[in-house]
Amino acid sequence: MQLRTVPAREGLIWVQSGFRRLATQPWAALLMIVAYIVVTGFVSALPFIGLVFPLLVVQFGTIGFMQASRQIAQKQPLWPTVLLTGFRAGPQALRHMVTLAVLYTLAVLLVLGVGSLFDGGAMLRLLLLGDKPPASTIADGSLRMGAIAATLAYVPVSLAFWLAPPLVVWHAMPPVKALFYSFVLCVRNLKAFAIYAVQWLLLFLSLPTLIVLVASLLGASEALSATLSMPVVIALFLAYILSFYASYESLIGAEAATPAA
């Protein structure tokens, strides 16, 4: 395993990689994400476990998306079962992935707790319970401040967990060590990740808005304009999740260790 430091422009290459791999197997990628959304949505509707299930499966989803991108790069067929990568990596890796999932859930809840210091828990109730924020939190700006505080608090969490799933599954690292390596490696390449994040933010903000604007100028209704922008949003999201592997490939290396059985 190699740990690399790359130029800032590498972040743009990661973005481009996502689009290239989406173009290779677009329908397979779409089927994969539909399966992920359907299963997550179904379990989320269940009492108790449904509240935190979307957070618990993020780490399993991450390694599944990375494996999907890896298979596309290797010209292998892609099926929704790729999402089971974290579950099929062997007993030890599965235990470590479950630990990662629990730690990630606790970390996100802590992040939302930071936001609650500013908005009185409005965002926490919105995300977990679907409760509409009180009008007062919007009017006085406390909801906005809570969102900003939570976003800033989430940055170190994101860095620690970004590369942790492949380190656990493909390199047999224990969870805490994987989190440490991921955080250090991401911090060492913070400029590349900043370029990567800004590029995706601009794409998600500009392209759907452009579609809606053009459709509106051509006389389309607001509902039709929003509908026309949906394929673009879906394509962007698919390219985004398929770009995860490019950062791993660039910073650690394409040749992964054999998972522990």
Coordinates of C-alpha atoms in Angstrom, one line a residue:
M1 CA 0.0 0.0 0.0
Q2 CA 1.3 3.4 -1.0
L3 CA 0.3 6.7 0.7
R4 CA 0.7 9.6 -1.7
T5 CA 0.5 13.3 -1.8
V6 CA -0.9 14.7 -5.0
P7 CA -1.2 18.2 -6.6
A8 CA -4.3 20.2 -6.1
R9 CA -5.4 19.7 -9.8
E10 CA -5.8 16.0 -9.1
G11 CA -9.2 16.8 -7.6
L12 CA -10.4 17.8 -11.1
I13 CA -9.2 14.4 -12.4
W14 CA -11.3 12.6 -9.7
V15 CA -14.4 14.5 -10.9
Q16 CA -13.7 13.6 -14.5
S17 CA -13.2 10.0 -13.6
G18 CA -16.7 9.8 -12.2
F19 CA -18.2 11.0 -15.5
R20 CA -16.0 8.6 -17.6
R21 CA -17.1 5.6 -15.5
L22 CA -20.7 6.7 -15.6
A23 CA -20.5 6.9 -19.4
T24 CA -19.2 3.4 -19.5
Q25 CA -22.1 1.7 -17.7
P26 CA -24.8 4.3 -17.1
W27 CA -27.8 1.9 -16.8
A28 CA -26.0 -0.5 -14.5
A29 CA -25.0 2.5 -12.3
L30 CA -28.6 3.7 -12.3
L31 CA -29.9 0.3 -11.3
M32 CA -27.4 0.1 -8.5
I33 CA -28.4 3.5 -7.0
V34 CA -32.1 2.7 -7.4
A35 CA -31.6 -0.6 -5.4
Y36 CA -29.8 1.4 -2.7
I37 CA -32.5 4.0 -2.4
V38 CA -35.3 1.5 -2.4
V39 CA -33.8 -0.7 0.3
T40 CA -32.8 2.3 2.4
G41 CA -36.2 3.9 2.0
F42 CA -38.0 0.7 2.9
V43 CA -36.0 0.0 6.1
S44 CA -36.1 3.7 7.0
A45 CA -39.9 3.4 7.2
L46 CA -39.6 0.9 10.0
P47 CA -40.0 2.1 13.6
F48 CA -36.9 2.8 15.7
I49 CA -34.2 1.3 13.4
G50 CA -35.5 3.4 10.6
L51 CA -34.4 6.6 12.3
V52 CA -30.7 5.8 12.1
F53 CA -30.6 3.2 9.3
P54 CA -29.7 5.7 6.5
L55 CA -26.6 6.7 8.6
L56 CA -25.6 3.2 9.5
V57 CA -25.5 2.1 5.8
V58 CA -23.4 5.0 4.6
Q59 CA -20.1 3.2 5.1
F60 CA -21.4 0.1 3.4
G61 CA -22.7 2.2 0.6
T62 CA -19.3 3.9 0.2
I63 CA -17.3 0.7 -0.2
G64 CA -20.1 -0.6 -2.6
F65 CA -19.8 2.5 -4.7
M66 CA -16.0 2.3 -4.8
Q67 CA -16.2 -1.4 -5.7
A68 CA -18.6 -0.5 -8.5
S69 CA -16.3 2.1 -9.9
R70 CA -13.4 -0.3 -9.6
Q71 CA -15.3 -3.0 -11.6
I72 CA -16.2 -0.5 -14.3
A73 CA -12.5 0.5 -14.6
Q74 CA -11.6 -3.2 -14.9
K75 CA -14.3 -3.7 -17.6
Q76 CA -16.3 -6.1 -15.4
P77 CA -20.1 -6.2 -15.4
L78 CA -21.9 -4.3 -12.7
W79 CA -24.9 -5.5 -10.7
P80 CA -26.7 -4.1 -7.6
T81 CA -25.2 -6.9 -5.6
V82 CA -22.0 -4.9 -5.6
L83 CA -23.6 -3.0 -2.7
L84 CA -23.0 -6.1 -0.6
T85 CA -19.2 -5.8 -0.9
G86 CA -18.8 -4.7 2.8
F87 CA -21.0 -7.6 3.9
R88 CA -19.2 -10.3 1.9
A89 CA -15.6 -9.3 2.8
G90 CA -15.2 -11.9 5.5
P91 CA -16.2 -12.0 9.2
Q92 CA -13.4 -9.7 10.5
A93 CA -13.9 -7.1 7.8
L94 CA -17.6 -7.2 8.5
R95 CA -17.1 -6.6 12.2
H96 CA -14.8 -3.7 11.4
M97 CA -17.4 -2.3 8.9
V98 CA -20.1 -2.5 11.5
T99 CA -17.9 -0.7 14.0
L100 CA -17.2 2.0 11.3
A101 CA -21.0 2.3 10.7
V102 CA -21.7 2.8 14.4
L103 CA -18.9 5.3 14.8
Y104 CA -20.1 7.3 11.7
T105 CA -23.6 7.4 13.0
L106 CA -22.5 8.7 16.4
A107 CA -20.2 11.2 14.7
V108 CA -23.0 12.6 12.6
L109 CA -25.4 12.8 15.6
L110 CA -22.7 14.7 17.4
V111 CA -22.4 17.0 14.4
L112 CA -26.1 17.6 14.4
G113 CA -25.8 18.2 18.2
V114 CA -23.3 21.0 17.4
G115 CA -25.9 22.6 15.1
S116 CA -28.5 22.3 17.8
L117 CA -26.5 24.7 19.9
F118 CA -27.5 27.4 17.4
D119 CA -31.0 26.3 16.2
G120 CA -32.4 24.6 19.3
G121 CA -32.4 21.2 17.6
A122 CA -34.6 22.3 14.6
M123 CA -32.3 20.7 12.0
L124 CA -31.8 17.5 14.1
R125 CA -35.6 17.1 14.2
L126 CA -35.9 17.9 10.5
L127 CA -33.4 15.3 9.4
L128 CA -34.4 12.5 11.9
L129 CA -38.1 13.0 12.4
G130 CA -39.1 15.1 9.3
D131 CA -40.4 17.9 11.5
K132 CA -40.8 21.2 9.8
P133 CA -38.5 23.9 11.4
P134 CA -40.3 26.6 13.3
A135 CA -40.7 29.8 11.3
S136 CA -38.9 31.7 14.1
T137 CA -35.6 29.7 13.5
I138 CA -35.8 30.7 9.8
A139 CA -36.7 34.3 10.5
D140 CA -33.9 34.9 13.1
G141 CA -31.3 33.1 11.1
S142 CA -30.6 30.5 13.8
L143 CA -31.4 27.6 11.4
R144 CA -28.9 29.0 9.0
M145 CA -26.3 29.4 11.7
G146 CA -27.0 25.8 12.9
A147 CA -26.5 24.5 9.3
I148 CA -23.2 26.4 9.0
A149 CA -21.9 25.1 12.3
A150 CA -22.9 21.5 11.5
T151 CA -21.3 21.8 8.1
L152 CA -18.0 23.0 9.6
A153 CA -18.1 20.3 12.3
Y154 CA -18.7 17.6 9.6
V155 CA -15.6 18.4 7.6
P156 CA -13.2 16.5 10.0
V157 CA -15.7 13.7 10.2
S158 CA -15.8 13.5 6.4
L159 CA -12.0 13.4 6.2
A160 CA -11.7 10.6 8.7
F161 CA -14.3 8.4 7.1
W162 CA -13.6 9.1 3.4
L163 CA -11.0 6.4 2.9
A164 CA -11.8 4.3 5.9
P165 CA -14.1 1.7 4.3
P166 CA -11.6 0.6 1.6
L167 CA -8.8 0.6 4.1
V168 CA -10.9 -1.8 6.3
V169 CA -12.2 -4.0 3.5
W170 CA -9.3 -4.1 1.0
H171 CA -6.3 -3.6 3.4
A172 CA -7.6 -5.4 6.6
M173 CA -7.0 -2.3 8.8
P174 CA -8.8 -2.1 12.2
P175 CA -11.4 0.8 12.3
V176 CA -9.5 3.2 14.5
K177 CA -6.3 2.8 12.4
A178 CA -8.3 3.2 9.2
L179 CA -9.9 6.4 10.5
F180 CA -6.5 7.8 11.5
Y181 CA -4.9 7.0 8.1
S182 CA -7.8 8.4 6.2
F183 CA -7.8 11.6 8.2
V184 CA -4.0 12.1 7.8
L185 CA -4.0 11.3 4.1
C186 CA -6.9 13.6 3.4
V187 CA -5.3 16.4 5.4
R188 CA -2.1 16.0 3.5
N189 CA -4.1 16.3 0.2
L190 CA -6.5 18.9 1.5
K191 CA -6.0 21.2 -1.6
A192 CA -7.0 18.4 -4.0
F193 CA -10.1 17.6 -1.9
A194 CA -11.0 21.3 -1.8
I195 CA -10.8 21.5 -5.6
Y196 CA -12.8 18.3 -5.8
A197 CA -15.5 19.5 -3.4
V198 CA -15.8 23.0 -5.0
Q199 CA -16.1 21.4 -8.5
W200 CA -18.9 19.2 -7.4
L201 CA -20.7 22.0 -5.6
L202 CA -20.5 24.2 -8.7
L203 CA -21.8 21.4 -10.9
F204 CA -24.7 20.6 -8.6
L205 CA -25.7 24.3 -8.3
S206 CA -25.2 25.4 -11.9
L207 CA -26.3 22.7 -14.3
P208 CA -29.8 22.0 -12.8
T209 CA -30.3 25.8 -12.5
L210 CA -29.3 26.3 -16.1
I211 CA -31.8 23.6 -17.3
V212 CA -34.6 25.2 -15.3
L213 CA -33.7 28.7 -16.6
V214 CA -33.6 27.6 -20.2
A215 CA -36.9 25.6 -19.9
S216 CA -38.6 28.6 -18.2
L217 CA -37.4 30.9 -21.0
L218 CA -38.9 28.5 -23.6
G219 CA -42.2 28.8 -21.8
A220 CA -42.2 25.6 -19.7
S221 CA -44.1 25.6 -16.4
E222 CA -42.2 25.5 -13.1
A223 CA -43.2 21.9 -12.5
L224 CA -42.0 20.9 -16.0
S225 CA -38.8 22.8 -15.7
A226 CA -38.0 21.0 -12.4
T227 CA -38.9 17.6 -14.0
L228 CA -36.5 18.3 -16.9
S229 CA -33.7 19.0 -14.5
M230 CA -34.1 15.7 -12.7
P231 CA -32.1 13.6 -15.2
V232 CA -29.2 16.0 -14.9
V233 CA -29.3 15.8 -11.1
I234 CA -29.4 12.0 -11.2
A235 CA -26.5 11.9 -13.7
L236 CA -24.5 14.2 -11.5
F237 CA -25.1 12.1 -8.4
L238 CA -24.1 8.9 -10.1
A239 CA -20.9 10.5 -11.4
Y240 CA -20.2 11.8 -7.9
I241 CA -20.5 8.4 -6.2
L242 CA -18.5 6.8 -9.0
S243 CA -15.7 9.3 -8.4
F244 CA -15.0 8.2 -4.9
Y245 CA -12.8 5.4 -6.1
A246 CA -10.6 7.8 -8.1
S247 CA -9.5 9.5 -4.9
Y248 CA -8.6 6.1 -3.4
E249 CA -6.8 5.0 -6.6
S250 CA -4.8 8.3 -6.6
L251 CA -3.8 8.5 -3.0
I252 CA -3.4 4.8 -2.0
G253 CA -3.1 2.9 -5.3
A254 CA -5.2 0.8 -7.6
E255 CA -3.9 -2.5 -6.4
A256 CA -5.8 -3.3 -3.2
A257 CA -4.8 -5.9 -0.7
T258 CA -6.9 -9.1 -0.6
P259 CA -9.6 -8.7 2.1
A260 CA -9.2 -10.8 5.2
A261 CA -11.4 -13.8 5.2

